[in-house]
Amino acid sequence: MSSPAVDAVLATPAPAPTARTDVARAFAPASVGNVAVGFDILGHSMGEAGDRAEVRRLAEPEVRIATIRGCVAELPLEPHKNTAGAALLAMREALDLPFGFELTLHKGIALGSGMGGSAASCVAALVAANALLEQPLSREALYRFALEGEAVASGSRHGDNLGPMLLGGLVLATHERLLRIPVPPAWHCALVHPHCVLETRKARAALAGNYALGEFVAQSANLALLLAGCFRGDAALVREGLKDVLVEPRRAPLVPGFIRVKQAALDHHAFGASISGGGPSVFGWYACRADADAAASAMRAAFAEAGLDSDTFVAPVDGPAATLVDALPDEA
């Protein structure tokens, strides 16, 4: 039988009906996709960066994108070509809503960064739009709409970034469900984003080709060890499992200086380190904040040796979920 503590993280209740409002704003955090061994199905949120969305309710049954601001502005304004717009279109159609949405997006995550930028736009827009419904949906119910948006960016319906943004923390995301994985609160992640772009589609193209059966077996074993270690709070199990033998070898050449950056992460007592999402960001997991802070500085120095400036982020692995907020950054 499952314990009450485990049952509590299996699903989030649908929000209670709210008084009618015509505008809502939401923040969705960045994320570490794949977590090395969980390609397309495992990720955790990073609350140090994120996207914000403002959604207004329209009388007309349509979706519009009013403007996009922030660190990325050159994105499609046509809803079906935009990740957040596509997610809102999917929500409106599936629920057969008699009204529409107008979206203003403030990007806080660079695209092609390996920090879940496209997913954050989807989730922020959906969480804001959900607050405008007479009967708001649960976070799990929003997942299928977010998958439609993510497919616009990557050509694939995968939830490793979407799941942790919707539920918070470390999340196992299949096509059909989300499961939050317990993680000790002391464990921290160091995430370093070099100032270069690696498009998701290019990163996925690098994975084409044949794989040996033994590689799948080894990767499955490592994923099992990591998940068991998280449930037990056993750092030794996580340290044994946090090793990507399947995807990292093919993507590493796409990340300038990756070998030295990863070694810098490992030299500061990391449980393990690898490429975040499709890259080029690199992450490491640590037993405490002090180790993660020291590692982030060393990883940034390693990127500098490769000729790249970078941004560093340090936050608990058990990070926050997307949430409603009062204002977009330039309105505060």
Short mmCIF file of C-alpha atoms in Angstrom, two decimals:
data_model
loop_
_atom_site.label_atom_id
_atom_site.label_comp_id
_atom_site.label_asym_id
_atom_site.label_seq_id
_atom_site.Cartn_x
_atom_site.Cartn_y
_atom_site.Cartn_z
CA MET A 1 0.00 0.00 0.00
CA SER A 2 1.21 3.53 -0.71
CA SER A 3 1.78 5.95 2.12
CA PRO A 4 -0.22 9.18 2.61
CA ALA A 5 2.96 11.16 1.91
CA VAL A 6 3.42 9.50 -1.47
CA ASP A 7 -0.30 9.72 -2.30
CA ALA A 8 -0.20 13.46 -1.63
CA VAL A 9 2.13 14.11 -4.54
CA LEU A 10 0.34 11.94 -7.09
CA ALA A 11 -2.19 14.57 -8.10
CA THR A 12 -3.11 18.15 -7.45
CA PRO A 13 -6.77 18.94 -6.78
CA ALA A 14 -8.65 21.15 -9.20
CA PRO A 15 -8.84 24.72 -7.92
CA ALA A 16 -12.15 25.82 -6.46
CA PRO A 17 -14.42 27.95 -8.65
CA THR A 18 -13.37 31.59 -8.51
CA ALA A 19 -15.11 34.91 -8.92
CA ARG A 20 -15.19 36.06 -12.55
CA THR A 21 -12.06 37.92 -13.63
CA ASP A 22 -11.00 39.00 -17.11
CA VAL A 23 -7.21 39.09 -16.72
CA ALA A 24 -4.66 36.88 -14.97
CA ARG A 25 -0.88 36.68 -14.89
CA ALA A 26 1.36 33.70 -14.15
CA PHE A 27 5.03 32.81 -13.74
CA ALA A 28 6.53 29.48 -14.89
CA PRO A 29 10.04 28.58 -13.69
CA ALA A 30 12.93 27.30 -15.76
CA SER A 31 13.73 23.59 -15.65
CA VAL A 32 16.41 20.96 -16.08
CA GLY A 33 15.10 18.51 -18.66
CA ASN A 34 16.07 14.82 -18.87
CA VAL A 35 18.15 14.99 -15.63
CA ALA A 36 20.77 13.00 -17.58
CA VAL A 37 19.10 9.58 -17.40
CA GLY A 38 15.41 10.34 -18.03
CA PHE A 39 15.33 11.41 -21.67
CA ASP A 40 12.01 13.17 -22.40
CA ILE A 41 10.38 11.86 -19.19
CA LEU A 42 12.22 13.36 -16.20
CA GLY A 43 12.88 16.95 -15.16
CA HIS A 44 12.95 19.35 -12.24
CA SER A 45 12.09 23.01 -11.85
CA MET A 46 14.58 25.84 -11.22
CA GLY A 47 12.95 28.85 -9.62
CA GLU A 48 15.80 31.28 -10.31
CA ALA A 49 14.54 32.14 -13.83
CA GLY A 50 11.30 31.87 -15.76
CA ASP A 51 8.69 33.25 -18.16
CA ARG A 52 5.62 35.32 -17.33
CA ALA A 53 2.34 35.54 -19.19
CA GLU A 54 -0.66 37.83 -19.01
CA VAL A 55 -3.88 36.44 -20.44
CA ARG A 56 -7.01 38.52 -21.01
CA ARG A 57 -10.42 37.01 -21.61
CA LEU A 58 -11.94 38.00 -24.98
CA ALA A 59 -15.58 37.99 -26.00
CA GLU A 60 -14.54 36.61 -29.40
CA PRO A 61 -13.84 32.83 -29.53
CA GLU A 62 -10.24 33.14 -30.71
CA VAL A 63 -6.65 33.33 -29.47
CA ARG A 64 -4.50 36.42 -30.09
CA ILE A 65 -0.92 37.22 -29.15
CA ALA A 66 -0.67 40.94 -28.40
CA THR A 67 3.07 41.26 -27.78
CA ILE A 68 6.19 39.41 -26.71
CA ARG A 69 8.81 41.15 -24.58
CA GLY A 70 11.84 40.27 -22.49
CA CYS A 71 15.07 38.50 -23.42
CA VAL A 72 13.46 37.04 -26.57
CA ALA A 73 11.10 39.12 -28.69
CA GLU A 74 11.48 37.72 -32.21
CA LEU A 75 8.90 34.97 -31.90
CA PRO A 76 5.83 34.25 -34.04
CA LEU A 77 2.70 36.19 -33.16
CA GLU A 78 0.51 33.73 -35.07
CA PRO A 79 -0.97 31.53 -32.31
CA HIS A 80 -0.60 28.21 -34.14
CA LYS A 81 3.12 28.91 -34.72
CA ASN A 82 3.80 29.97 -31.12
CA THR A 83 4.20 27.45 -28.30
CA ALA A 84 2.06 29.40 -25.82
CA GLY A 85 -0.48 30.28 -28.48
CA ALA A 86 -0.79 26.65 -29.59
CA ALA A 87 -1.36 25.57 -25.99
CA LEU A 88 -4.16 28.11 -25.56
CA LEU A 89 -5.70 27.04 -28.87
CA ALA A 90 -5.69 23.43 -27.67
CA MET A 91 -7.34 24.42 -24.38
CA ARG A 92 -10.03 26.53 -26.05
CA GLU A 93 -10.89 23.82 -28.60
CA ALA A 94 -10.89 20.89 -26.15
CA LEU A 95 -13.12 22.73 -23.66
CA ASP A 96 -15.31 24.23 -26.42
CA LEU A 97 -15.06 27.62 -24.75
CA PRO A 98 -17.43 30.34 -25.99
CA PHE A 99 -14.77 33.00 -25.34
CA GLY A 100 -11.14 33.53 -26.29
CA PHE A 101 -7.78 34.69 -24.93
CA GLU A 102 -5.33 37.51 -25.64
CA LEU A 103 -1.76 36.78 -24.56
CA THR A 104 1.10 39.06 -23.59
CA LEU A 105 4.32 37.12 -23.00
CA HIS A 106 7.41 38.25 -21.10
CA LYS A 107 10.34 35.94 -21.82
CA GLY A 108 12.81 35.43 -19.00
CA ILE A 109 14.40 32.27 -20.45
CA ALA A 110 16.49 32.35 -23.60
CA LEU A 111 15.42 29.99 -26.37
CA GLY A 112 17.82 27.20 -27.26
CA SER A 113 19.28 27.36 -23.75
CA GLY A 114 18.37 23.93 -22.39
CA MET A 115 16.35 25.60 -19.62
CA GLY A 116 12.84 24.83 -20.87
CA GLY A 117 12.13 28.19 -22.49
CA SER A 118 9.40 26.96 -24.84
CA ALA A 119 7.76 24.91 -22.09
CA ALA A 120 7.74 27.85 -19.67
CA SER A 121 5.83 29.97 -22.17
CA CYS A 122 3.21 27.21 -22.56
CA VAL A 123 2.79 26.65 -18.85
CA ALA A 124 2.67 30.33 -17.85
CA ALA A 125 0.00 30.99 -20.48
CA LEU A 126 -2.08 27.97 -19.46
CA VAL A 127 -1.91 28.69 -15.72
CA ALA A 128 -3.03 32.28 -16.35
CA ALA A 129 -5.82 31.21 -18.73
CA ASN A 130 -6.94 28.52 -16.28
CA ALA A 131 -7.62 31.24 -13.71
CA LEU A 132 -10.12 32.79 -16.14
CA LEU A 133 -12.29 29.66 -16.33
CA GLU A 134 -15.46 29.38 -14.26
CA GLN A 135 -14.28 25.89 -13.25
CA PRO A 136 -10.44 25.90 -13.25
CA LEU A 137 -8.76 22.61 -14.11
CA SER A 138 -6.16 20.66 -12.15
CA ARG A 139 -2.52 21.00 -13.19
CA GLU A 140 -2.60 17.44 -14.55
CA ALA A 141 -5.54 18.36 -16.77
CA LEU A 142 -3.53 21.26 -18.24
CA TYR A 143 -0.72 18.89 -19.22
CA ARG A 144 -2.25 17.68 -22.49
CA PHE A 145 -2.64 21.27 -23.71
CA ALA A 146 0.96 22.05 -22.81
CA LEU A 147 2.13 19.02 -24.81
CA GLU A 148 0.51 20.52 -27.91
CA GLY A 149 2.46 23.73 -27.40
CA GLU A 150 5.76 21.97 -26.77
CA ALA A 151 5.36 20.06 -30.04
CA VAL A 152 5.44 23.36 -31.95
CA ALA A 153 8.96 24.08 -30.66
CA SER A 154 10.57 20.66 -30.81
CA GLY A 155 8.41 18.59 -33.12
CA SER A 156 7.84 16.14 -30.27
CA ARG A 157 5.29 15.78 -27.45
CA HIS A 158 7.48 15.35 -24.39
CA GLY A 159 6.88 16.46 -20.81
CA ASP A 160 10.26 16.47 -19.07
CA ASN A 161 10.15 20.28 -18.83
CA LEU A 162 6.39 20.74 -18.67
CA GLY A 163 5.81 18.35 -15.75
CA PRO A 164 8.07 20.05 -13.21
CA MET A 165 6.77 23.48 -14.18
CA LEU A 166 3.19 22.37 -13.62
CA LEU A 167 3.71 20.44 -10.36
CA GLY A 168 7.05 21.74 -9.04
CA GLY A 169 10.10 19.74 -8.00
CA LEU A 170 11.30 16.57 -9.71
CA VAL A 171 8.61 15.05 -11.93
CA LEU A 172 8.31 11.86 -13.97
CA ALA A 173 6.24 12.78 -17.04
CA THR A 174 4.84 10.12 -19.35
CA HIS A 175 2.48 10.93 -22.21
CA GLU A 176 -0.50 10.22 -19.97
CA ARG A 177 0.42 11.24 -16.43
CA LEU A 178 2.66 13.24 -14.12
CA LEU A 179 4.23 11.90 -10.93
CA ARG A 180 6.12 14.13 -8.52
CA ILE A 181 9.20 12.42 -7.06
CA PRO A 182 10.19 13.32 -3.48
CA VAL A 183 13.64 14.91 -3.11
CA PRO A 184 15.41 15.93 0.13
CA PRO A 185 15.10 19.72 0.56
CA ALA A 186 18.84 20.14 1.12
CA TRP A 187 19.77 18.88 -2.35
CA HIS A 188 20.64 21.70 -4.75
CA CYS A 189 21.29 22.08 -8.45
CA ALA A 190 23.95 24.24 -10.08
CA LEU A 191 22.90 25.21 -13.60
CA VAL A 192 25.20 27.19 -15.90
CA HIS A 193 23.95 28.65 -19.17
CA PRO A 194 26.67 29.67 -21.67
CA HIS A 195 25.89 32.56 -23.98
CA CYS A 196 25.31 30.48 -27.09
CA VAL A 197 22.26 28.91 -28.69
CA LEU A 198 21.63 25.23 -29.35
CA GLU A 199 18.27 24.78 -31.04
CA THR A 200 16.15 21.95 -29.69
CA ARG A 201 15.58 20.45 -33.13
CA LYS A 202 19.34 20.37 -33.80
CA ALA A 203 19.99 18.75 -30.43
CA ARG A 204 17.38 16.09 -31.17
CA ALA A 205 18.79 15.49 -34.65
CA ALA A 206 22.13 14.57 -33.06
CA LEU A 207 20.47 11.53 -31.53
CA ALA A 208 19.63 9.88 -34.85
CA GLY A 209 21.20 6.49 -35.52
CA ASN A 210 21.46 3.07 -33.94
CA TYR A 211 21.95 2.26 -30.25
CA ALA A 212 23.24 -0.92 -28.66
CA LEU A 213 20.88 -2.90 -26.46
CA GLY A 214 23.45 -2.76 -23.68
CA GLU A 215 23.26 1.04 -23.69
CA PHE A 216 19.51 0.90 -23.07
CA VAL A 217 19.98 -1.58 -20.24
CA ALA A 218 22.65 0.57 -18.60
CA GLN A 219 20.56 3.73 -18.94
CA SER A 220 17.49 1.97 -17.51
CA ALA A 221 19.54 0.79 -14.53
CA ASN A 222 20.84 4.31 -13.93
CA LEU A 223 17.36 5.81 -14.07
CA ALA A 224 16.11 3.20 -11.59
CA LEU A 225 18.98 3.95 -9.21
CA LEU A 226 18.34 7.70 -9.37
CA LEU A 227 14.61 7.34 -8.70
CA ALA A 228 15.19 4.88 -5.85
CA GLY A 229 17.78 7.21 -4.37
CA CYS A 230 15.36 10.14 -4.46
CA PHE A 231 12.56 8.18 -2.80
CA ARG A 232 14.98 6.95 -0.10
CA GLY A 233 16.90 10.21 0.22
CA ASP A 234 20.02 8.14 -0.49
CA ALA A 235 22.73 10.25 -2.13
CA ALA A 236 24.93 7.20 -2.77
CA LEU A 237 22.26 5.63 -5.00
CA VAL A 238 21.79 8.89 -6.89
CA ARG A 239 25.55 9.27 -7.32
CA GLU A 240 25.70 5.78 -8.80
CA GLY A 241 22.79 6.40 -11.17
CA LEU A 242 23.26 10.00 -12.36
CA LYS A 243 25.31 9.02 -15.44
CA ASP A 244 24.01 9.42 -18.99
CA VAL A 245 25.47 6.70 -21.23
CA LEU A 246 22.88 7.10 -24.01
CA VAL A 247 22.30 10.74 -24.97
CA GLU A 248 25.20 12.75 -23.55
CA PRO A 249 27.89 11.12 -25.72
CA ARG A 250 26.06 12.23 -28.87
CA ARG A 251 25.26 15.76 -27.72
CA ALA A 252 28.50 16.60 -25.92
CA PRO A 253 30.26 17.79 -29.12
CA LEU A 254 27.50 20.40 -29.57
CA VAL A 255 28.37 22.14 -26.27
CA PRO A 256 31.64 24.13 -26.40
CA GLY A 257 33.95 23.15 -23.54
CA PHE A 258 31.54 20.54 -22.20
CA ILE A 259 34.16 18.06 -20.98
CA ARG A 260 35.93 20.67 -18.83
CA VAL A 261 32.67 22.16 -17.57
CA LYS A 262 31.38 18.75 -16.52
CA GLN A 263 34.65 17.94 -14.79
CA ALA A 264 34.47 21.25 -12.89
CA ALA A 265 31.02 20.22 -11.67
CA LEU A 266 32.25 16.78 -10.60
CA ASP A 267 35.33 18.21 -8.87
CA HIS A 268 33.03 20.00 -6.40
CA HIS A 269 31.36 16.87 -5.03
CA ALA A 270 28.52 16.55 -7.54
CA PHE A 271 26.31 13.48 -7.38
CA GLY A 272 26.55 13.71 -11.16
CA ALA A 273 26.55 16.28 -13.96
CA SER A 274 25.37 16.42 -17.55
CA ILE A 275 23.67 18.51 -20.23
CA SER A 276 20.43 20.21 -19.21
CA GLY A 277 17.69 19.37 -21.69
CA GLY A 278 18.95 19.76 -25.24
CA GLY A 279 21.80 22.01 -24.06
CA PRO A 280 23.97 23.98 -24.08
CA SER A 281 23.37 24.55 -20.35
CA VAL A 282 25.13 22.13 -17.98
CA PHE A 283 23.92 21.09 -14.53
CA GLY A 284 25.13 19.25 -11.45
CA TRP A 285 23.35 17.94 -8.35
CA TYR A 286 24.79 18.56 -4.87
CA ALA A 287 24.12 17.62 -1.27
CA CYS A 288 24.03 21.25 -0.11
CA ARG A 289 23.87 24.83 -1.34
CA ALA A 290 27.50 25.60 -0.50
CA ASP A 291 28.79 22.85 -2.79
CA ALA A 292 26.45 23.96 -5.58
CA ASP A 293 27.56 27.60 -5.28
CA ALA A 294 31.23 26.61 -5.48
CA ALA A 295 30.57 24.35 -8.44
CA ALA A 296 28.64 27.03 -10.34
CA SER A 297 31.61 29.40 -10.12
CA ALA A 298 34.00 26.70 -11.32
CA MET A 299 31.70 25.72 -14.18
CA ARG A 300 31.41 29.35 -15.27
CA ALA A 301 35.21 29.62 -15.28
CA ALA A 302 35.43 26.49 -17.44
CA PHE A 303 33.04 27.98 -19.97
CA ALA A 304 35.15 31.16 -19.95
CA GLU A 305 38.18 29.06 -20.89
CA ALA A 306 36.17 27.92 -23.92
CA GLY A 307 35.58 31.57 -24.82
CA LEU A 308 32.01 31.83 -23.54
CA ASP A 309 30.47 34.06 -20.91
CA SER A 310 27.68 32.40 -18.95
CA ASP A 311 24.95 32.85 -16.35
CA THR A 312 24.77 30.75 -13.20
CA PHE A 313 21.72 29.58 -11.27
CA VAL A 314 21.68 27.71 -7.97
CA ALA A 315 18.41 26.46 -6.49
CA PRO A 316 16.89 23.47 -4.67
CA VAL A 317 16.16 20.44 -6.83
CA ASP A 318 12.74 20.42 -5.19
CA GLY A 319 11.87 23.71 -6.89
CA PRO A 320 8.60 25.65 -7.25
CA ALA A 321 5.68 25.11 -9.57
CA ALA A 322 4.18 27.75 -11.84
CA THR A 323 2.07 30.25 -9.93
CA LEU A 324 -0.21 33.22 -10.40
CA VAL A 325 1.48 36.61 -9.95
CA ASP A 326 0.33 40.22 -9.65
CA ALA A 327 2.23 41.80 -12.55
CA LEU A 328 4.61 41.37 -15.44
CA PRO A 329 8.17 42.61 -14.72
CA ASP A 330 7.87 45.98 -16.46
CA GLU A 331 4.60 46.70 -14.66
CA ALA A 332 5.92 46.19 -11.13
#
